[in-house]
C-alpha positions as a Python dict, from the first residue, in 0.01 Angstrom:
ca = {
    (1, 'M'): (0, 0, 0),
    (2, 'P'): (132, 343, -127),
    (3, 'Q'): (222, 550, 190),
    (4, 'P'): (-41, 870, 181),
    (5, 'D'): (122, 1213, 125),
    (6, 'S'): (73, 1615, 239),
    (7, 'V'): (-114, 1811, -27),
    (8, 'Q'): (-3, 2173, -42),
    (9, 'I'): (-52, 2482, -234),
    (10, 'V'): (257, 2711, -300),
    (11, 'L'): (307, 3018, -446),
    (12, 'A'): (417, 2971, -795),
    (13, 'S'): (464, 3329, -882),
    (14, 'R'): (392, 3668, -800),
    (15, 'P'): (78, 3829, -928),
    (16, 'E'): (64, 4123, -1150),
    (17, 'G'): (-237, 4299, -1053),
    (18, 'R'): (-538, 4066, -1028),
    (19, 'P'): (-421, 3713, -898),
    (20, 'S'): (-478, 3433, -1150),
    (21, 'P'): (-486, 3066, -1103),
    (22, 'A'): (-138, 3069, -1237),
    (23, 'N'): (17, 3223, -944),
    (24, 'F'): (-59, 2897, -727),
    (25, 'R'): (58, 2516, -747),
    (26, 'L'): (-71, 2208, -618),
    (27, 'E'): (204, 2004, -525),
    (28, 'H'): (249, 1655, -306),
    (29, 'A'): (505, 1609, -19),
    (30, 'P'): (589, 1326, 221),
    (31, 'I'): (381, 1395, 554),
    (32, 'P'): (659, 1508, 793),
    (33, 'T'): (761, 1363, 1109),
    (34, 'I'): (762, 1506, 1422),
    (35, 'S'): (1062, 1579, 1720),
    (36, 'D'): (1020, 1665, 2104),
    (37, 'G'): (795, 1944, 2180),
    (38, 'Q'): (599, 1918, 1847),
    (39, 'V'): (292, 1763, 1689),
    (40, 'L'): (145, 1642, 1370),
    (41, 'L'): (-163, 1826, 1275),
    (42, 'K'): (-426, 1701, 998),
    (43, 'V'): (-580, 2047, 850),
    (44, 'L'): (-993, 2073, 867),
    (45, 'Y'): (-1074, 2412, 781),
    (46, 'L'): (-843, 2678, 605),
    (47, 'S'): (-919, 3054, 646),
    (48, 'L'): (-877, 3279, 320),
    (49, 'D'): (-852, 3624, 397),
    (50, 'P'): (-764, 3963, 208),
    (51, 'Y'): (-457, 4002, 359),
    (52, 'M'): (-306, 3705, 199),
    (53, 'R'): (-271, 3937, -110),
    (54, 'G'): (-16, 4150, 17),
    (55, 'R'): (169, 3802, 133),
    (56, 'M'): (213, 3739, -248),
    (57, 'S'): (411, 4048, -330),
    (58, 'A'): (748, 4096, -259),
    (59, 'A'): (689, 4475, -151),
    (60, 'K'): (802, 4566, 186),
    (61, 'S'): (458, 4538, 404),
    (62, 'Y'): (459, 4461, 827),
    (63, 'S'): (514, 4085, 762),
    (64, 'A'): (770, 3913, 520),
    (65, 'P'): (623, 3807, 169),
    (66, 'V'): (563, 3411, 110),
    (67, 'E'): (869, 3281, -116),
    (68, 'I'): (820, 3128, -438),
    (69, 'G'): (797, 2779, -410),
    (70, 'Q'): (665, 2839, -42),
    (71, 'V'): (362, 2706, 96),
    (72, 'M'): (81, 3027, 90),
    (73, 'E'): (26, 3095, 475),
    (74, 'G'): (-287, 3117, 653),
    (75, 'G'): (-501, 3037, 975),
    (76, 'T'): (-632, 2707, 1008),
    (77, 'V'): (-825, 2461, 1222),
    (78, 'A'): (-612, 2115, 1268),
    (79, 'E'): (-680, 1793, 1426),
    (80, 'V'): (-345, 1650, 1627),
    (81, 'L'): (-252, 1316, 1484),
    (82, 'E'): (67, 1240, 1668),
    (83, 'S'): (188, 1416, 1966),
    (84, 'R'): (543, 1464, 2139),
    (85, 'D'): (408, 1743, 2359),
    (86, 'P'): (250, 1629, 2712),
    (87, 'D'): (-35, 1929, 2686),
    (88, 'F'): (-164, 1765, 2341),
    (89, 'K'): (-280, 1440, 2273),
    (90, 'P'): (-418, 1243, 1929),
    (91, 'G'): (-783, 1387, 1873),
    (92, 'D'): (-708, 1752, 2027),
    (93, 'I'): (-871, 2039, 1791),
    (94, 'V'): (-656, 2296, 1774),
    (95, 'L'): (-633, 2687, 1596),
    (96, 'S'): (-282, 2689, 1447),
    (97, 'H'): (-120, 2876, 1142),
    (98, 'S'): (-49, 2582, 902),
    (99, 'G'): (-134, 2749, 572),
    (100, 'W'): (-255, 2601, 256),
    (101, 'Q'): (-179, 2216, 325),
    (102, 'S'): (-312, 1944, 452),
    (103, 'H'): (-78, 1858, 705),
    (104, 'A'): (190, 2018, 877),
    (105, 'V'): (386, 2008, 1195),
    (106, 'A'): (384, 2267, 1499),
    (107, 'S'): (532, 2364, 1832),
    (108, 'G'): (287, 2294, 2099),
    (109, 'S'): (353, 2672, 2209),
    (110, 'Q'): (221, 2782, 1864),
    (111, 'L'): (-147, 2603, 1915),
    (112, 'R'): (-471, 2705, 2104),
    (113, 'K'): (-705, 2390, 2215),
    (114, 'L'): (-1059, 2470, 2103),
    (115, 'D'): (-1337, 2319, 2246),
    (116, 'P'): (-1649, 2140, 2004),
    (117, 'A'): (-1894, 2193, 2275),
    (118, 'S'): (-1853, 2534, 2322),
    (119, 'A'): (-1892, 2647, 1971),
    (120, 'P'): (-1848, 2538, 1591),
    (121, 'V'): (-1486, 2501, 1541),
    (122, 'T'): (-1457, 2715, 1249),
    (123, 'T'): (-1571, 3016, 1450),
    (124, 'A'): (-1198, 3034, 1544),
    (125, 'L'): (-1141, 3124, 1224),
    (126, 'G'): (-1405, 3434, 1214),
    (127, 'V'): (-1590, 3553, 1456),
    (128, 'L'): (-1435, 3416, 1785),
    (129, 'G'): (-1080, 3400, 1545),
    (130, 'M'): (-842, 3721, 1379),
    (131, 'P'): (-1158, 3896, 1186),
    (132, 'G'): (-1397, 3910, 1504),
    (133, 'F'): (-1074, 4021, 1711),
    (134, 'T'): (-985, 4265, 1433),
    (135, 'A'): (-1333, 4422, 1476),
    (136, 'Y'): (-1351, 4409, 1823),
    (137, 'A'): (-1001, 4573, 1879),
    (138, 'G'): (-1012, 4822, 1605),
    (139, 'L'): (-1367, 4954, 1674),
    (140, 'L'): (-1359, 4990, 2072),
    (141, 'T'): (-982, 5081, 2105),
    (142, 'I'): (-937, 5300, 1803),
    (143, 'G'): (-1304, 5413, 1715),
    (144, 'Q'): (-1453, 5433, 2032),
    (145, 'P'): (-1823, 5424, 1990),
    (146, 'K'): (-2026, 5642, 2203),
    (147, 'P'): (-2425, 5633, 2254),
    (148, 'G'): (-2627, 5818, 1968),
    (149, 'E'): (-2290, 5817, 1720),
    (150, 'T'): (-2282, 5695, 1359),
    (151, 'V'): (-2066, 5396, 1269),
    (152, 'V'): (-2020, 5329, 907),
    (153, 'V'): (-1814, 5011, 767),
    (154, 'A'): (-1780, 4875, 417),
    (155, 'A'): (-1784, 4500, 321),
    (156, 'A'): (-2081, 4452, 603),
    (157, 'S'): (-2161, 4134, 493),
    (158, 'G'): (-1816, 3979, 566),
    (159, 'P'): (-1699, 3862, 913),
    (160, 'V'): (-1454, 4173, 995),
    (161, 'G'): (-1741, 4437, 866),
    (162, 'S'): (-2051, 4237, 1024),
    (163, 'A'): (-1896, 4252, 1352),
    (164, 'V'): (-1797, 4605, 1375),
    (165, 'G'): (-2170, 4674, 1295),
    (166, 'Q'): (-2307, 4446, 1536),
    (167, 'I'): (-2079, 4568, 1832),
    (168, 'A'): (-2138, 4943, 1728),
    (169, 'R'): (-2518, 4857, 1836),
    (170, 'I'): (-2394, 4666, 2144),
    (171, 'K'): (-2259, 5007, 2245),
    (172, 'G'): (-2548, 5197, 2165),
    (173, 'A'): (-2406, 5348, 1817),
    (174, 'R'): (-2627, 5371, 1475),
    (175, 'A'): (-2497, 5114, 1280),
    (176, 'V'): (-2469, 5228, 893),
    (177, 'G'): (-2327, 4930, 620),
    (178, 'I'): (-2223, 4917, 299),
    (179, 'A'): (-2210, 4597, 87),
    (180, 'G'): (-2247, 4453, -259),
    (181, 'G'): (-2569, 4353, -387),
    (182, 'A'): (-2948, 4348, -277),
    (183, 'E'): (-2911, 3998, -161),
    (184, 'K'): (-2619, 4080, 73),
    (185, 'C'): (-2784, 4447, 174),
    (186, 'A'): (-3091, 4278, 285),
    (187, 'F'): (-2902, 3975, 540),
    (188, 'V'): (-2712, 4291, 662),
    (189, 'R'): (-3011, 4461, 742),
    (190, 'D'): (-3222, 4199, 864),
    (191, 'T'): (-2986, 3927, 1024),
    (192, 'F'): (-2719, 4188, 1118),
    (193, 'G'): (-2946, 4402, 1277),
    (194, 'F'): (-2773, 4724, 1071),
    (195, 'D'): (-2973, 5042, 1107),
    (196, 'A'): (-2922, 5111, 732),
    (197, 'V'): (-2757, 4931, 462),
    (198, 'I'): (-2629, 5098, 146),
    (199, 'D'): (-2554, 4912, -188),
    (200, 'H'): (-2185, 5023, -313),
    (201, 'R'): (-2318, 4930, -664),
    (202, 'D'): (-2591, 5188, -646),
    (203, 'P'): (-2512, 5504, -921),
    (204, 'D'): (-2603, 5718, -612),
    (205, 'M'): (-2431, 5507, -352),
    (206, 'A'): (-2302, 5859, -183),
    (207, 'G'): (-2633, 6052, -210),
    (208, 'K'): (-2814, 5751, -43),
    (209, 'L'): (-2504, 5756, 233),
    (210, 'A'): (-2574, 6070, 287),
    (211, 'A'): (-2949, 6014, 369),
    (212, 'A'): (-2883, 5772, 616),
    (213, 'C'): (-2601, 5964, 781),
    (214, 'P'): (-2805, 6281, 849),
    (215, 'D'): (-2564, 6373, 1123),
    (216, 'G'): (-2268, 6255, 986),
    (217, 'I'): (-2036, 5977, 1056),
    (218, 'D'): (-1875, 5974, 1360),
    (219, 'V'): (-1669, 5634, 1328),
    (220, 'Y'): (-1577, 5490, 996),
    (221, 'F'): (-1376, 5175, 1002),
    (222, 'E'): (-1174, 5137, 696),
    (223, 'N'): (-1135, 4796, 550),
    (224, 'V'): (-1207, 4863, 177),
    (225, 'G'): (-1099, 5255, 21),
    (226, 'G'): (-1163, 5303, -340),
    (227, 'H'): (-1471, 5483, -402),
    (228, 'V'): (-1644, 5405, -41),
    (229, 'W'): (-1385, 5628, 102),
    (230, 'D'): (-1479, 5867, -149),
    (231, 'A'): (-1851, 5860, -35),
    (232, 'V'): (-1756, 5854, 337),
    (233, 'F'): (-1490, 6147, 319),
    (234, 'P'): (-1759, 6446, 302),
    (235, 'L'): (-1967, 6307, 595),
    (236, 'L'): (-1677, 6292, 831),
    (237, 'N'): (-1805, 6498, 1176),
    (238, 'T'): (-1549, 6729, 1367),
    (239, 'F'): (-1362, 6454, 1618),
    (240, 'A'): (-1430, 6161, 1367),
    (241, 'R'): (-1242, 5853, 1434),
    (242, 'I'): (-1090, 5636, 1161),
    (243, 'P'): (-961, 5294, 1219),
    (244, 'V'): (-780, 5142, 943),
    (245, 'C'): (-756, 4783, 900),
    (246, 'G'): (-736, 4699, 521),
    (247, 'L'): (-789, 4879, 167),
    (248, 'V'): (-894, 4550, -11),
    (249, 'A'): (-999, 4812, -326),
    (250, 'Q'): (-623, 4850, -402),
    (251, 'Y'): (-473, 4523, -326),
    (252, 'N'): (-456, 4448, -677),
    (253, 'A'): (-363, 4769, -819),
    (254, 'S'): (29, 4781, -935),
    (255, 'G'): (254, 5111, -1009),
    (256, 'D'): (128, 5458, -899),
    (257, 'F'): (-226, 5552, -866),
    (258, 'P'): (-375, 5769, -1148),
    (259, 'G'): (-561, 6086, -1052),
    (260, 'P'): (-464, 6424, -928),
    (261, 'D'): (-314, 6407, -599),
    (262, 'R'): (-567, 6478, -311),
    (263, 'L'): (-333, 6424, -4),
    (264, 'P'): (-328, 6822, 18),
    (265, 'V'): (-737, 6813, 55),
    (266, 'L'): (-743, 6503, 343),
    (267, 'M'): (-449, 6661, 533),
    (268, 'R'): (-653, 6981, 557),
    (269, 'Q'): (-939, 6827, 644),
    (270, 'V'): (-782, 6587, 890),
    (271, 'L'): (-641, 6920, 1085),
    (272, 'S'): (-959, 7127, 1043),
    (273, 'K'): (-1149, 6856, 1146),
    (274, 'S'): (-971, 6742, 1414),
    (275, 'L'): (-978, 6352, 1258),
    (276, 'T'): (-802, 6066, 1401),
    (277, 'I'): (-683, 5819, 1136),
    (278, 'R'): (-513, 5534, 1288),
    (279, 'G'): (-399, 5210, 1097),
    (280, 'F'): (-355, 4901, 1279),
    (281, 'I'): (-254, 4516, 1282),
    (282, 'Q'): (-498, 4332, 1515),
    (283, 'R'): (-171, 4121, 1697),
    (284, 'E'): (-93, 4436, 1835),
    (285, 'F'): (-368, 4453, 2091),
    (286, 'A'): (-392, 4061, 2116),
    (287, 'A'): (-167, 4024, 2437),
    (288, 'A'): (-350, 4272, 2600),
    (289, 'Q'): (-751, 4233, 2464),
    (290, 'A'): (-750, 3859, 2292),
    (291, 'P'): (-891, 3672, 2620),
    (292, 'T'): (-1163, 3939, 2702),
    (293, 'F'): (-1250, 3974, 2338),
    (294, 'R'): (-1332, 3563, 2311),
    (295, 'Q'): (-1527, 3571, 2657),
    (296, 'E'): (-1700, 3870, 2543),
    (297, 'M'): (-1780, 3754, 2207),
    (298, 'A'): (-1886, 3432, 2320),
    (299, 'R'): (-2130, 3555, 2536),
    (300, 'W'): (-2240, 3799, 2290),
    (301, 'I'): (-2292, 3496, 1997),
    (302, 'A'): (-2467, 3285, 2311),
    (303, 'D'): (-2733, 3557, 2361),
    (304, 'G'): (-2801, 3637, 2005),
    (305, 'A'): (-2644, 4014, 2013),
    (306, 'V'): (-2402, 3922, 1736),
    (307, 'K'): (-2459, 3667, 1427),
    (308, 'Y'): (-2260, 3567, 1168),
    (309, 'K'): (-2218, 3381, 850),
    (310, 'E'): (-1967, 3139, 694),
    (311, 'D'): (-1936, 3054, 319),
    (312, 'I'): (-1769, 2749, 339),
    (313, 'V'): (-1586, 2593, 0),
    (314, 'Q'): (-1463, 2214, -68),
    (315, 'G'): (-1158, 2109, -112),
    (316, 'L'): (-814, 2241, -90),
    (317, 'E'): (-772, 2234, -456),
    (318, 'N'): (-1012, 2499, -484),
    (319, 'A'): (-873, 2795, -269),
    (320, 'P'): (-699, 2941, -524),
    (321, 'E'): (-1005, 3028, -704),
    (322, 'A'): (-1217, 3089, -420),
    (323, 'F'): (-942, 3324, -283),
    (324, 'I'): (-944, 3540, -653),
    (325, 'G'): (-1333, 3542, -562),
    (326, 'L'): (-1281, 3693, -217),
    (327, 'L'): (-1096, 3990, -351),
    (328, 'E'): (-1338, 4079, -599),
    (329, 'G'): (-1635, 4030, -320),
    (330, 'R'): (-1791, 3681, -476),
    (331, 'N'): (-1781, 3555, -91),
    (332, 'F'): (-2083, 3602, 116),
    (333, 'G'): (-1943, 3577, 446),
    (334, 'K'): (-1623, 3435, 647),
    (335, 'L'): (-1488, 3279, 374),
    (336, 'I'): (-1320, 2881, 482),
    (337, 'V'): (-1193, 2590, 302),
    (338, 'K'): (-1317, 2281, 437),
    (339, 'L'): (-1075, 2026, 346),
}
């Protein structure tokens, strides 16, 4: 009988603009062996997230890029197959960062045990994981919404945006979401409970947003950029706060951005309106806030204050096309690959 092997998806080439399937390559490799202090993992679920587009580029960023021929990185939920760490045993389900592959080796210190009885394990990649924490830490630490204020967030049907709006409402603020298409907008309004939702495909998106924010915008949680920012910018109130966690509309861009230099206009408004614009990476806040986040979010989910949606794709071989679709907004909810 042939020995089973590990299936991996590696970076075959760096994309110019929009990624294509040719930028990825499926490979097979022997299942690795483990040493003392390590565990062998079988990946069950892989998270697909917009930040991965940056890892495909060699441009300088806050993290090193994935090298050509290297396994694409990503958060995972995995089962322990073998263990040489006394804190883990075969059958344990863990949160890991094993990347786009079916098997991986990790040190016990890199893992967090999950309890399948307390919540579906996939939530560790979404509402109870990095996306949910991004929303929680960015909104509450930088945005600081107050009762009666207006909070606007784009990509409101996604894992970060949906959590931002729901947490804003928990804190007593109005939540205005921006999403793409009638189905997503209806879900954001009817299931996630936003006060208003605007379709970014609407030709009068800017006018509709202004009508939904009659008292202006106090917090804009930026994760998209592009024409959404253009519509939000004139509506920002004095002392508005703008947490910036992503700019997905720009991730596939290459070269210089076209058009006039609008930085002087931006800076004049930053000064005259006393705006706070703060970029952040969620791990900056993890040590101090992650335990509290997991407790509070789990309680909010249990009492129905926060709801979530997952978009699960079957098969590691379908990860590249699913990821390309993510960058184009084709997913509906937290995008996860089931291996």
